[in-house]
Short mmCIF file of C-alpha atoms and ligand atoms in Angstrom, two decimals:
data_model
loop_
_atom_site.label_atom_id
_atom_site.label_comp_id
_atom_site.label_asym_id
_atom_site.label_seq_id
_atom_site.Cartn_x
_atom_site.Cartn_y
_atom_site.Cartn_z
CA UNK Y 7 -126.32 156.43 70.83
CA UNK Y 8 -123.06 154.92 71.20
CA UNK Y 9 -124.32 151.88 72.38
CA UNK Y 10 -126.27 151.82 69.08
CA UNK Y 11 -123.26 152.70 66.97
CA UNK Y 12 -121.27 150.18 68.90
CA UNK Y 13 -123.63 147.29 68.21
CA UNK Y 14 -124.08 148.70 64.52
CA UNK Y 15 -119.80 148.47 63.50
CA UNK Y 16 -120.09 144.95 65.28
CA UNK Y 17 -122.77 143.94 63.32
CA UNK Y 18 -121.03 145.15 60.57
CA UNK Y 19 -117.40 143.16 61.33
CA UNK Y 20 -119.39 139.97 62.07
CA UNK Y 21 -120.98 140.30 58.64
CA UNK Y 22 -117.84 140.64 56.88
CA UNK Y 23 -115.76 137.71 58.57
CA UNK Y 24 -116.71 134.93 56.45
CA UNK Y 25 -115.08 137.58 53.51
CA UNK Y 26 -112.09 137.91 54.97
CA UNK Y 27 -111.30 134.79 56.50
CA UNK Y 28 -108.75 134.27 58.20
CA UNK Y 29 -105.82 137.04 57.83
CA UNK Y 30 -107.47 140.55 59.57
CA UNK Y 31 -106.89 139.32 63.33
CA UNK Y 32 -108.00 142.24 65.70
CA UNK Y 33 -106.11 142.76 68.65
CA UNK Y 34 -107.50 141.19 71.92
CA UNK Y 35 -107.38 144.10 74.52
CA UNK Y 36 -104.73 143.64 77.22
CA UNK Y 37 -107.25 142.97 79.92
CA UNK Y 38 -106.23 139.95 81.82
CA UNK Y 39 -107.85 138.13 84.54
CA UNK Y 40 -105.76 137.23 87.83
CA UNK Y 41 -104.28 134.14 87.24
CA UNK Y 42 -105.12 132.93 90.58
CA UNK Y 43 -105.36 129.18 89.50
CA UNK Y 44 -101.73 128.97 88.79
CA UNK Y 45 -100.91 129.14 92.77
CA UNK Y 46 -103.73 126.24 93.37
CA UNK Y 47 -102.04 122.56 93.96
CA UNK Y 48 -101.44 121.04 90.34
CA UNK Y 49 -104.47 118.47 89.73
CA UNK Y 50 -104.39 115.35 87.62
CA UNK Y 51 -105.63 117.34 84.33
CA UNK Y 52 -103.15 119.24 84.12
CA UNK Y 53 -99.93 116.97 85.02
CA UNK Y 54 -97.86 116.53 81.84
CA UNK Y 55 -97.35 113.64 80.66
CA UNK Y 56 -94.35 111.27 81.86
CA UNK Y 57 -91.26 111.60 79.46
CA UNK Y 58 -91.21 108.79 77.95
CA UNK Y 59 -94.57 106.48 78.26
CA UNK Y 60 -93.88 102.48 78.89
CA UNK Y 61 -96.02 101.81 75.91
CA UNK Y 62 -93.76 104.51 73.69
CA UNK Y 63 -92.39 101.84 71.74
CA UNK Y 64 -94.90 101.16 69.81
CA UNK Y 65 -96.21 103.86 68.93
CA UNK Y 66 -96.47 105.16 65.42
CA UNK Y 67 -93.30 106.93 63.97
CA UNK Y 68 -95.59 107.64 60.87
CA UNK Y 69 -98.70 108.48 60.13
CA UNK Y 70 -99.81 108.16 56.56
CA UNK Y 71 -103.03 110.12 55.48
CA UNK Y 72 -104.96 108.69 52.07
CA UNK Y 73 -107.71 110.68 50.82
CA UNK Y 74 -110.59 108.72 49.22
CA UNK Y 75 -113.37 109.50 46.97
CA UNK Y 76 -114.86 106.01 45.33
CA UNK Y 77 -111.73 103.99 45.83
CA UNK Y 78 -113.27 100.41 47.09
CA UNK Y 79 -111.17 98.61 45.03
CA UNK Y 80 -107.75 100.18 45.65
CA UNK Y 81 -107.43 100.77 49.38
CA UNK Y 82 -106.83 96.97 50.27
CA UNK Y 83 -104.21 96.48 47.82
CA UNK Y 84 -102.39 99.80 49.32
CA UNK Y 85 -102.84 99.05 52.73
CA UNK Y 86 -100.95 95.55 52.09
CA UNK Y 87 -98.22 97.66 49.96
CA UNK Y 88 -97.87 99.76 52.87
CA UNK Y 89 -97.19 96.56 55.32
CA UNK Y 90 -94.79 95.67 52.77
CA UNK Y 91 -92.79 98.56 52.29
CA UNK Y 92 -92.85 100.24 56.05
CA UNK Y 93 -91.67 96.67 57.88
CA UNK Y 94 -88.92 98.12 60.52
CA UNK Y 95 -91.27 101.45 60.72
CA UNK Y 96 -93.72 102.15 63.44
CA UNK Y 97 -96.73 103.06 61.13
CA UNK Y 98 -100.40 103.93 61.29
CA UNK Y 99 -103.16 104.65 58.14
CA UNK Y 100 -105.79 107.04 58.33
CA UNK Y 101 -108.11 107.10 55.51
CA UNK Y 102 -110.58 109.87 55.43
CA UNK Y 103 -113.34 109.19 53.04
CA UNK Y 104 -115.77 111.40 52.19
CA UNK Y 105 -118.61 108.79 52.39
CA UNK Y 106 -117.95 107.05 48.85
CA UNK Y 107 -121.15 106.01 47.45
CA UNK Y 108 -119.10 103.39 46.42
CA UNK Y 109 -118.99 102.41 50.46
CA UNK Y 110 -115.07 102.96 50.24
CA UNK Y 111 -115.11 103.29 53.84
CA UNK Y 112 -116.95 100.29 54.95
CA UNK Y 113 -113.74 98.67 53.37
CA UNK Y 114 -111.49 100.70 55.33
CA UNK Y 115 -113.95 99.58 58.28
CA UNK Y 116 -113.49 96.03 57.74
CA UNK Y 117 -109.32 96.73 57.46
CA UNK Y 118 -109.50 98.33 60.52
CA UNK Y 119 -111.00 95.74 62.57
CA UNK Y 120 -108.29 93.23 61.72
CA UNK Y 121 -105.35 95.56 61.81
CA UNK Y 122 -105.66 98.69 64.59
CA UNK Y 123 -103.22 100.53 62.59
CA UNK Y 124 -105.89 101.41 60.26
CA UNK Y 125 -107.81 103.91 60.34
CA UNK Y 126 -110.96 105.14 58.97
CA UNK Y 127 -112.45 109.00 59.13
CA UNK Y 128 -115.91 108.98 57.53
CA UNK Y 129 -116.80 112.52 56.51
CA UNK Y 130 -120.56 113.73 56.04
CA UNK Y 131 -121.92 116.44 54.01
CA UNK Y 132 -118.28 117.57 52.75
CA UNK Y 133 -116.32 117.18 50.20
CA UNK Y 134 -112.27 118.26 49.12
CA UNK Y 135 -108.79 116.46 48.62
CA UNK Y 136 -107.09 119.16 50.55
CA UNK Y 137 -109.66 119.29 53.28
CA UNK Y 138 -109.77 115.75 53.82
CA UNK Y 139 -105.82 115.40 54.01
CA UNK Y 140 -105.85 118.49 56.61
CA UNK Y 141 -108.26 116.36 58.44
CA UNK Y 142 -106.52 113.25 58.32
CA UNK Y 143 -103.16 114.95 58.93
CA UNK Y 144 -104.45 116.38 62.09
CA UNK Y 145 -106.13 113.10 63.39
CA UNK Y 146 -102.80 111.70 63.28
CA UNK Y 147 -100.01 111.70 65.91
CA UNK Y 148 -97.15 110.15 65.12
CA UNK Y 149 -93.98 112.86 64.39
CA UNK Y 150 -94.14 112.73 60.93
CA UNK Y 151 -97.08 112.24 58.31
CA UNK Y 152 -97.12 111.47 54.29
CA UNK Y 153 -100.06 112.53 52.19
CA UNK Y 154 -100.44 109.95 49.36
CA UNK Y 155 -103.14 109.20 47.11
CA UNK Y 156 -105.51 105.86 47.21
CA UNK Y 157 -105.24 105.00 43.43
CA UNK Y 158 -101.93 103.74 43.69
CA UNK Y 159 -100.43 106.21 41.07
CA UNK Y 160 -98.05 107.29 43.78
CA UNK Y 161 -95.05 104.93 44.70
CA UNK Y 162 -95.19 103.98 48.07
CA UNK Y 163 -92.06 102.52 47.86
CA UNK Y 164 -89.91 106.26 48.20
CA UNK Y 165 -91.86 106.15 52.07
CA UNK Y 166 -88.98 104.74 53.79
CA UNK Y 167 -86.33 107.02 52.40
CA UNK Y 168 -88.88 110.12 53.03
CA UNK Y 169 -88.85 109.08 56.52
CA UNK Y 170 -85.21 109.18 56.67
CA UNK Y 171 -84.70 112.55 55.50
CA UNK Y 172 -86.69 114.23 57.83
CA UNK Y 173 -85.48 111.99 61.20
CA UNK Y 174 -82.08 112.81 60.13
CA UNK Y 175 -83.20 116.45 60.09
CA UNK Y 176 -81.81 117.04 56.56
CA UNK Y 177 -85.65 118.64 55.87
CA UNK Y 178 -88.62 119.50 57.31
CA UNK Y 179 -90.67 118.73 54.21
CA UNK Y 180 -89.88 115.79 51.87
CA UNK Y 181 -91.81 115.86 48.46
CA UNK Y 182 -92.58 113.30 45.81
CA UNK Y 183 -91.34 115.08 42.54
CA UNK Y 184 -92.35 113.93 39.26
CA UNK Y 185 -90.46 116.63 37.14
CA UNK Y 186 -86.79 116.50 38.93
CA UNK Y 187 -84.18 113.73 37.58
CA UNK Y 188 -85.57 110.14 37.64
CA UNK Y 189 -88.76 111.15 38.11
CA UNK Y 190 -91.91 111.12 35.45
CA UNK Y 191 -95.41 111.35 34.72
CA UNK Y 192 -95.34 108.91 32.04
CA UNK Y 193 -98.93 108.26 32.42
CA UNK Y 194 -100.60 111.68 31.42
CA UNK Y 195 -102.21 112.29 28.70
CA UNK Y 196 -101.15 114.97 26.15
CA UNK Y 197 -103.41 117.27 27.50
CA UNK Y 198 -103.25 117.05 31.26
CA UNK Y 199 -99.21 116.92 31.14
CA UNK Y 200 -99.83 120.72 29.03
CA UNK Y 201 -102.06 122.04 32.51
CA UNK Y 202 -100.04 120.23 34.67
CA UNK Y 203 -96.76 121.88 33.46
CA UNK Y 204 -98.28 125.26 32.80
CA UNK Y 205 -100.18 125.62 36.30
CA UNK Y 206 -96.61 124.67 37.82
CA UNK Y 207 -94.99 127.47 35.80
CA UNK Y 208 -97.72 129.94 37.05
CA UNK Y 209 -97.21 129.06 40.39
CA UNK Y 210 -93.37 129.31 40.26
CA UNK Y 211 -93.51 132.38 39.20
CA UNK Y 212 -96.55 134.31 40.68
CA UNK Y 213 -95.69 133.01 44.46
CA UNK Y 214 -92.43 132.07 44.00
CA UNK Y 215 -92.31 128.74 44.92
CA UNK Y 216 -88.96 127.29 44.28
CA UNK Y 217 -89.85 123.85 43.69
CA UNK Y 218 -89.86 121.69 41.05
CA UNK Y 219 -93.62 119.58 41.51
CA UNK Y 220 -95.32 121.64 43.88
CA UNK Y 221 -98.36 120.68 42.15
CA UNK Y 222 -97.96 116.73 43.48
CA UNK Y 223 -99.75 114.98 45.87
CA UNK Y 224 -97.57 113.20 47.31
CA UNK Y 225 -95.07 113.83 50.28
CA UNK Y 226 -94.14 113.54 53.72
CA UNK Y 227 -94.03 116.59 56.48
CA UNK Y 228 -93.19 116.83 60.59
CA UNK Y 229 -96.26 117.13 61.88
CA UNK Y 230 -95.58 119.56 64.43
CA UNK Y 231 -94.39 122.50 61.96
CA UNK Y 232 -97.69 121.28 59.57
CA UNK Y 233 -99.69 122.27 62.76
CA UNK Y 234 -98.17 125.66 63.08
CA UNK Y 235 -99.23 126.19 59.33
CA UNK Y 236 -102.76 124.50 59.92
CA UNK Y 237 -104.47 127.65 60.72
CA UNK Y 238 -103.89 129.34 57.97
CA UNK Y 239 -104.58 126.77 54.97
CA UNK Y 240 -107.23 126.20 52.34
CA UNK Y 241 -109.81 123.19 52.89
CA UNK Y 242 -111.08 124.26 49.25
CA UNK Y 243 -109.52 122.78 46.63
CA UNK Y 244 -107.00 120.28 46.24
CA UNK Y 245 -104.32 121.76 46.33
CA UNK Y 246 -102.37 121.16 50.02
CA UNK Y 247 -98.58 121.43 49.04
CA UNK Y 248 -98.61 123.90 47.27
CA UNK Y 249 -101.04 125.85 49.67
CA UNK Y 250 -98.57 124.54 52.50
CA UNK Y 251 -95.44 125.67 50.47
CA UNK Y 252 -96.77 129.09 49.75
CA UNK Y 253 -97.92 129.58 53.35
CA UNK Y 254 -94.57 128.66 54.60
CA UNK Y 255 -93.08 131.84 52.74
CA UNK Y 256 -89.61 129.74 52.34
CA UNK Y 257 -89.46 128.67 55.90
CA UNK Y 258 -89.49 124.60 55.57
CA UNK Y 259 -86.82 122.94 54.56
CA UNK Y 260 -87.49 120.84 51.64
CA UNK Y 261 -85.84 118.15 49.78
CA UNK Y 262 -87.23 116.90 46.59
CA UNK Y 263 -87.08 112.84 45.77
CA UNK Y 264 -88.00 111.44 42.28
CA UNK Y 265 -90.55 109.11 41.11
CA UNK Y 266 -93.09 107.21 38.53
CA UNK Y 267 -96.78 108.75 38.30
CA UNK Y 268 -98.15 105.47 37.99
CA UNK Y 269 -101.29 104.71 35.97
CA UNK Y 270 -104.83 104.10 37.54
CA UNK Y 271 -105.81 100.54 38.55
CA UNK Y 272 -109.35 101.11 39.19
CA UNK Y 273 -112.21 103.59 39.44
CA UNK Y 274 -111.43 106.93 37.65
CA UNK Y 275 -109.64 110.67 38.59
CA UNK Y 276 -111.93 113.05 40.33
CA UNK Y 277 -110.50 115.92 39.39
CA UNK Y 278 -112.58 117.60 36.66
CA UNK Y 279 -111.77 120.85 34.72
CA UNK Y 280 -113.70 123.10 37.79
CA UNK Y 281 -110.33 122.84 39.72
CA UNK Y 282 -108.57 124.89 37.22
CA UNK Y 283 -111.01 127.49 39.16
CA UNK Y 284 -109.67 126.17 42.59
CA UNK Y 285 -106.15 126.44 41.82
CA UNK Y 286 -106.79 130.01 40.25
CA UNK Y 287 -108.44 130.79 43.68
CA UNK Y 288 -105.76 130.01 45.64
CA UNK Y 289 -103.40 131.58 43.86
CA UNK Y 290 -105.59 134.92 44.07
CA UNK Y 291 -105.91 134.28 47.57
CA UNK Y 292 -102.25 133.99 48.39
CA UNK Y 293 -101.39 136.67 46.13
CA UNK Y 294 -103.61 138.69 48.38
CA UNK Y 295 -102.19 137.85 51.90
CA UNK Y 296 -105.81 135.65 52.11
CA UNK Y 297 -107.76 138.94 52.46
CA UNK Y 298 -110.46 137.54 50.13
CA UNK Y 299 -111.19 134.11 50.39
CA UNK Y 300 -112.32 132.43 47.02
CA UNK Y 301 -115.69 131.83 47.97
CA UNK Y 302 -116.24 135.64 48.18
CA UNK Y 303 -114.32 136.35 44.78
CA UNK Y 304 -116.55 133.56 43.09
CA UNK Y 305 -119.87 134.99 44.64
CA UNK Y 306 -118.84 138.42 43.75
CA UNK Y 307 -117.79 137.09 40.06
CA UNK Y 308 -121.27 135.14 39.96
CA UNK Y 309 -122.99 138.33 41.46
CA UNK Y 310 -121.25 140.25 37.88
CA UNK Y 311 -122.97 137.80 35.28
CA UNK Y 312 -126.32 138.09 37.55
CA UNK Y 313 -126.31 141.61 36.62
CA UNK Y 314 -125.68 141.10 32.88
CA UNK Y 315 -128.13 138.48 32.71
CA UNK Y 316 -130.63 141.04 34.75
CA UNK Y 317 -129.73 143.43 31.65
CA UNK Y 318 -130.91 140.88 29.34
CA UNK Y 319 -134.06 139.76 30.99
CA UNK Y 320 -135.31 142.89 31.03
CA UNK Y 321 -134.48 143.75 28.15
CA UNK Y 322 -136.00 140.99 26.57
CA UNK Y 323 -139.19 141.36 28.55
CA UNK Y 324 -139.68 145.06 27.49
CA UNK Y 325 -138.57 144.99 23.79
CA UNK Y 326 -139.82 141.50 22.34
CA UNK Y 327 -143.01 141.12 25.20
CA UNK Y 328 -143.88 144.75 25.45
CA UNK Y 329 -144.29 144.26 29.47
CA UNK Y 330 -144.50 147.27 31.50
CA UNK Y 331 -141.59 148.59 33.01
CA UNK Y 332 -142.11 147.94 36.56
CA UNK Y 333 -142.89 143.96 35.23
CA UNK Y 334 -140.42 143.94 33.44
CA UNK Y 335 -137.59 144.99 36.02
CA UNK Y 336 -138.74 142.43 38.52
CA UNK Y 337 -138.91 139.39 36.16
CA UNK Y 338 -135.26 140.74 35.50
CA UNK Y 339 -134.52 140.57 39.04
CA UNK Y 340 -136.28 136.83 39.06
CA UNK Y 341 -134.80 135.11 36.10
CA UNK Y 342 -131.02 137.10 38.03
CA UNK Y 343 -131.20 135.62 40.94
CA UNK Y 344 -132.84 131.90 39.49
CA UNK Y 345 -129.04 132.01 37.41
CA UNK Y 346 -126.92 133.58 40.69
CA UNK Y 347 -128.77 130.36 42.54
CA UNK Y 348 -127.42 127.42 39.69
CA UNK Y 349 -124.45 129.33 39.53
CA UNK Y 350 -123.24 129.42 43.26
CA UNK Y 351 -124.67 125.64 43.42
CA UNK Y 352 -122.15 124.50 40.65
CA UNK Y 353 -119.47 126.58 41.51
CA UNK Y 354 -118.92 128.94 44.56
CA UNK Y 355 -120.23 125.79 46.45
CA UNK Y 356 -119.24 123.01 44.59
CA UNK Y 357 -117.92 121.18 47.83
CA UNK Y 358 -121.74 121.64 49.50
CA UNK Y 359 -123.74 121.60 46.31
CA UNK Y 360 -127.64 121.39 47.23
CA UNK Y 361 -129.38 118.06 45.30
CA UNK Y 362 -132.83 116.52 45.15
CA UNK Y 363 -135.50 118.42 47.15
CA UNK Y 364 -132.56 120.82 48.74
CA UNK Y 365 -132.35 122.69 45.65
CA UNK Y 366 -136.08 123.95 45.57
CA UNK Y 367 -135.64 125.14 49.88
CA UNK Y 368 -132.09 126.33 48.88
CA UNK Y 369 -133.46 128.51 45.98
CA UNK Y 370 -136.68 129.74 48.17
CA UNK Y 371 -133.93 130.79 50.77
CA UNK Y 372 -131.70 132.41 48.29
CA UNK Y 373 -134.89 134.29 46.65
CA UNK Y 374 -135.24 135.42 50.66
CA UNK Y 375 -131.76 136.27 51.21
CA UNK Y 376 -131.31 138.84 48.01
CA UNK Y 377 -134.79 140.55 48.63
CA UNK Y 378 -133.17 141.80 52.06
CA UNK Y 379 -130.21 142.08 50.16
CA UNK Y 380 -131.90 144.45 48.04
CA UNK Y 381 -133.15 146.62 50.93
CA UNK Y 382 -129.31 147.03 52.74
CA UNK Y 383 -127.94 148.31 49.17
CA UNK Y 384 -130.93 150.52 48.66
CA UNK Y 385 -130.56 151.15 52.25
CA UNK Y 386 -126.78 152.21 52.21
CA UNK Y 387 -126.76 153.70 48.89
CA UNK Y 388 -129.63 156.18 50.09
CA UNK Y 389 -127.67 157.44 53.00
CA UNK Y 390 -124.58 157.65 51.36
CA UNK Y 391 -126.35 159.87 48.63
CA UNK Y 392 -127.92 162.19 51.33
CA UNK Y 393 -124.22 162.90 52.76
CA UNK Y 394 -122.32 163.08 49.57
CA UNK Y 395 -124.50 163.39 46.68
CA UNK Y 396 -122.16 161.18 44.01
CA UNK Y 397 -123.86 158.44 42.21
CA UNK Y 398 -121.08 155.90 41.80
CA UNK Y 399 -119.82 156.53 45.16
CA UNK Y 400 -123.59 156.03 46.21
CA UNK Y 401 -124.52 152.85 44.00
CA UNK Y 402 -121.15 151.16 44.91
CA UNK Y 403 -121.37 151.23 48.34
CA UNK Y 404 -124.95 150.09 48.11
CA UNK Y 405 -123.56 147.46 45.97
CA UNK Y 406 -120.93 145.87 47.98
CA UNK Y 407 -123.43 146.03 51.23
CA UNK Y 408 -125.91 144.05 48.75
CA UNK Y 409 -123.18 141.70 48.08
CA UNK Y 410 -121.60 141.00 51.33
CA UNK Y 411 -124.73 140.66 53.28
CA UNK Y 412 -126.17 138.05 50.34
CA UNK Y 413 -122.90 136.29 50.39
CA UNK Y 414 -122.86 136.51 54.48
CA UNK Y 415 -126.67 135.12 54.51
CA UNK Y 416 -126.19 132.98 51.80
CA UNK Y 417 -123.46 130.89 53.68
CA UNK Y 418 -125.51 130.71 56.91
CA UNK Y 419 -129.15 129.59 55.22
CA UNK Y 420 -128.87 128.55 51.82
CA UNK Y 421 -125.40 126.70 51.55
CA UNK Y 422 -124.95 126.46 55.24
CA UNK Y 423 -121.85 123.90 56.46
CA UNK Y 424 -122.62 120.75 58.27
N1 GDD P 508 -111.73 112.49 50.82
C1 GDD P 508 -111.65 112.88 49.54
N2 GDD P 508 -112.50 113.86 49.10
N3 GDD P 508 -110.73 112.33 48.72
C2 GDD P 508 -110.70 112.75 47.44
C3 GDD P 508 -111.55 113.74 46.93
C4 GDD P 508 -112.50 114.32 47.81
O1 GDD P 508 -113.29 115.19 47.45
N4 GDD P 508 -111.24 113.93 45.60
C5 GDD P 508 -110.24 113.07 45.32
N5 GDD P 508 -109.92 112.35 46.42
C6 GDD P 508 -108.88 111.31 46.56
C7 GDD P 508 -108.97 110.21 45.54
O2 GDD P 508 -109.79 109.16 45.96
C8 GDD P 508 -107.52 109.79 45.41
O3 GDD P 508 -107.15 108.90 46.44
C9 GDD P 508 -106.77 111.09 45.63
O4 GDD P 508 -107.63 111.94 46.33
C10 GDD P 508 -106.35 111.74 44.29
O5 GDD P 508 -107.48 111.94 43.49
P1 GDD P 508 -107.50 111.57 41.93
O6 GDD P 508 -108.86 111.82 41.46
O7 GDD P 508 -106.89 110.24 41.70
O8 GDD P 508 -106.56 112.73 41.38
P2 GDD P 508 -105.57 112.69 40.16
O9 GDD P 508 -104.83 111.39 40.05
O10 GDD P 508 -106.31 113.13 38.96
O11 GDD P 508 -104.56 113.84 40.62
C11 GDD P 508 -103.43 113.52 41.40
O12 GDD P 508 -102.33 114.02 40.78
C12 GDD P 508 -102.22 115.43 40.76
C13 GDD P 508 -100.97 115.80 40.06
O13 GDD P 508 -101.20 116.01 38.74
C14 GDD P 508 -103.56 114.07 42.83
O14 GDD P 508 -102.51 113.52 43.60
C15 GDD P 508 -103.44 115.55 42.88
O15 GDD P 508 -103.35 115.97 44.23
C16 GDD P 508 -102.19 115.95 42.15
O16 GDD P 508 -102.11 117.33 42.12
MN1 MN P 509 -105.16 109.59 40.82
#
């Protein structure tokens, strides 16, 4: 029996991790092996390194990260910009590209055969500005790495003093401001400049960020304190500073220098109005200590309009098609889950969306998933009810066991990461 509970509450946890990411951390238990190999003669693997490696000297003193999405036509011109500006710096690229269709990173390739300071992470089956500069950032090792964008909006120019500021120590964190003294964002439209200013107000105030552009996407950090705060940031989204300036609860130092939001060359922005929804996520997320990850809050919100749009359905089915009832409630339950599906493919999983032939499996899956769904609420709310005989105590919990295993399923079969 308590074997059976035992495996039941683990069952349980392991369903509910991919809800709550990253923040509940369970105590290991304090049983430690003898640490018998500590006695045994040091071997070659685990011999530091010497202090200071002959071939130190040139290696990179900067690593600079550039996110691409469809920039072909931009990344040469900023790789030679970045030879221009960085002489008298030890410096390395890493582009990650999230395989362009515009073959962006066969570009990057053909840079990086020529110069082996270039390089070139290809991503598959993903997609994200702040994953891909998490990526990229950790790829890298020289002591200090800048996040800049490919278009060339961002002035590459500031790189050297950035670097400055944080080997002199003077800051831990060096950001490219557009809204302090001497710096602009000329080049926005009426309406972006309105979002752009008001989603840096929100986040001002709701996390109390005290800084002046933590919305930009451009600026320079030590890479060993980013790798402390690695764990515990977004790869939703886009995002990164101001997931990395929340995270740090006040602890980096950070110096602000200004610049020019330049205007596009070539190719076009990729961020559409859907990351009004990512920004609102993170917020909610850091609001929350990251107990609820986004993709949960989305699936739950989609899981809300599903039930509306069940309400309709059958509504529609009974009182303008005179179906029976028992008809009637499952084409309800058909048409609910058909919208959940399109839904969750546009936005809970935006970064994974299913296309082409995946969308028919995916929705077959999904169909799947939520019929077992179905069972654990029934399932839970039934034995609930036979304890303590309250309705909305009984229905919820058979709700939220409906919702987390679908949302638990749904991430391992339908929408399941590469
Ligand atoms: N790997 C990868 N994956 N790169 C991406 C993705 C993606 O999904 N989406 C965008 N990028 C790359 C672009 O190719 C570009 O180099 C950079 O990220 C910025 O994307 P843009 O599409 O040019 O964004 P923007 O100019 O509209 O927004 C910029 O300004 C904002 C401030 O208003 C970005 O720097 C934002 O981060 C910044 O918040
Ligand atoms: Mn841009």
């Amino acid at each position: 029996m308590y074997a059976r509970l035992c495996s039941w509450s683990l069952a349980f946890w392991g369903l509910l991790s991919p809800v709550f990411p990253r923040s509940i951390k369970f105590p290991r238990l304090g049983i430690t092996r003898g640490c018998g190999h500590t006695l045994a003669p040091m071997n070659d693997a685990i011999k530091p390194a010497p202090d200071n490696p002959p071939q130190a000297a040139g290696l990179p003193q900067l690593s600079v990260v550039v996110p691409t999405f469809n920039e072909r036509d931009n990344v040469t011109v900023l790789y030679r910009r970045l030879d221009a500006t960085l002489k008298g710096i030890p410096w390395e690229v890493v582009f990650v590209d999230d395989n362009s269709p515009d073959g962006t990173w066969e570009v990057v390739r053909g840079l990086a055969r020529q110069d082996s300071r270039v390089r070139c992470i290809r991503r598959i089956g993903r997609r994200g500005l702040s994953g891909a500069c998490i990526e990229g950032i950790l790829a890298a090792s020289a002591p200090y790495a800048a996040v800049i964008d490919a278009d060339l909006q961002h002035d590459e120019t500031q790189l050297p003093k950035m670097v400055g500021l944080l080997q002199g120590g003077e800051a831990e964190l060096v950001i490219g401001s557009r809204y302090i003294e001497g710096g602009s964002a000329d080049s926005f439209d009426k309406g972006r400049a309105g979002v752009s200013v008001l989603a840096t107000e929100v986040a001002k105030r709701v996390l109390s960020v005290k800084i002046a552009d933590p919305m930009s996407g451009f600026f320079m950090i030590r890479r060993d304190r980013f790798e402390q705060l690695a764990p515990q940031l977004s790869t939703q989204g886009f995002k990164i500073l101001l997931d990395i300036v929340a995270t740090a609860q006040g602890k980096l130092r950070t110096i602000e220098v200004p610049f020019s939001f330049g205007s596009r060359q070539h190719g076009e922005s990729k961020l559409d109005s859907m990351v009004a929804l990512d920004f609102l996520g993170l917020v909610l997320a850091k609001l929350t200590g990251d107990v609820v990850s986004l993709r949960f809050l989305l699936f739950a919100m989609v899981g809300s309009i599903g039930l509306v749009v069940h309400l309709t359905a059958l509504f529609i089915a009974l009182e303008l098609f005179n179906a029976p009832f028992p008809e009637a409630q499952a084409v309800g339950a058909v048409v609910a889950m058909t919208s959940n599906f399109i839904l969750n493919n546009f936005l809970t999983y935006r970064d994974q969306r299913l296309k082409g032939f995946a969308i028919l499996r995916g929705l077959l899956l999904f169909y799947l998933v939520c019929s077992v769904g179905l069972f654990a609420n029934v399932g839970v709310a039934f034995s609930v009810y036979d304890q303590e005989p309250i309705w909305w105590l009984a229905g919820a919990a058979g709700a939220l066991m409906g919702v987390v295993w679908n949302y638990a399923m749904s991430g391992l079969f339908v929408w399941r990461k590469r």
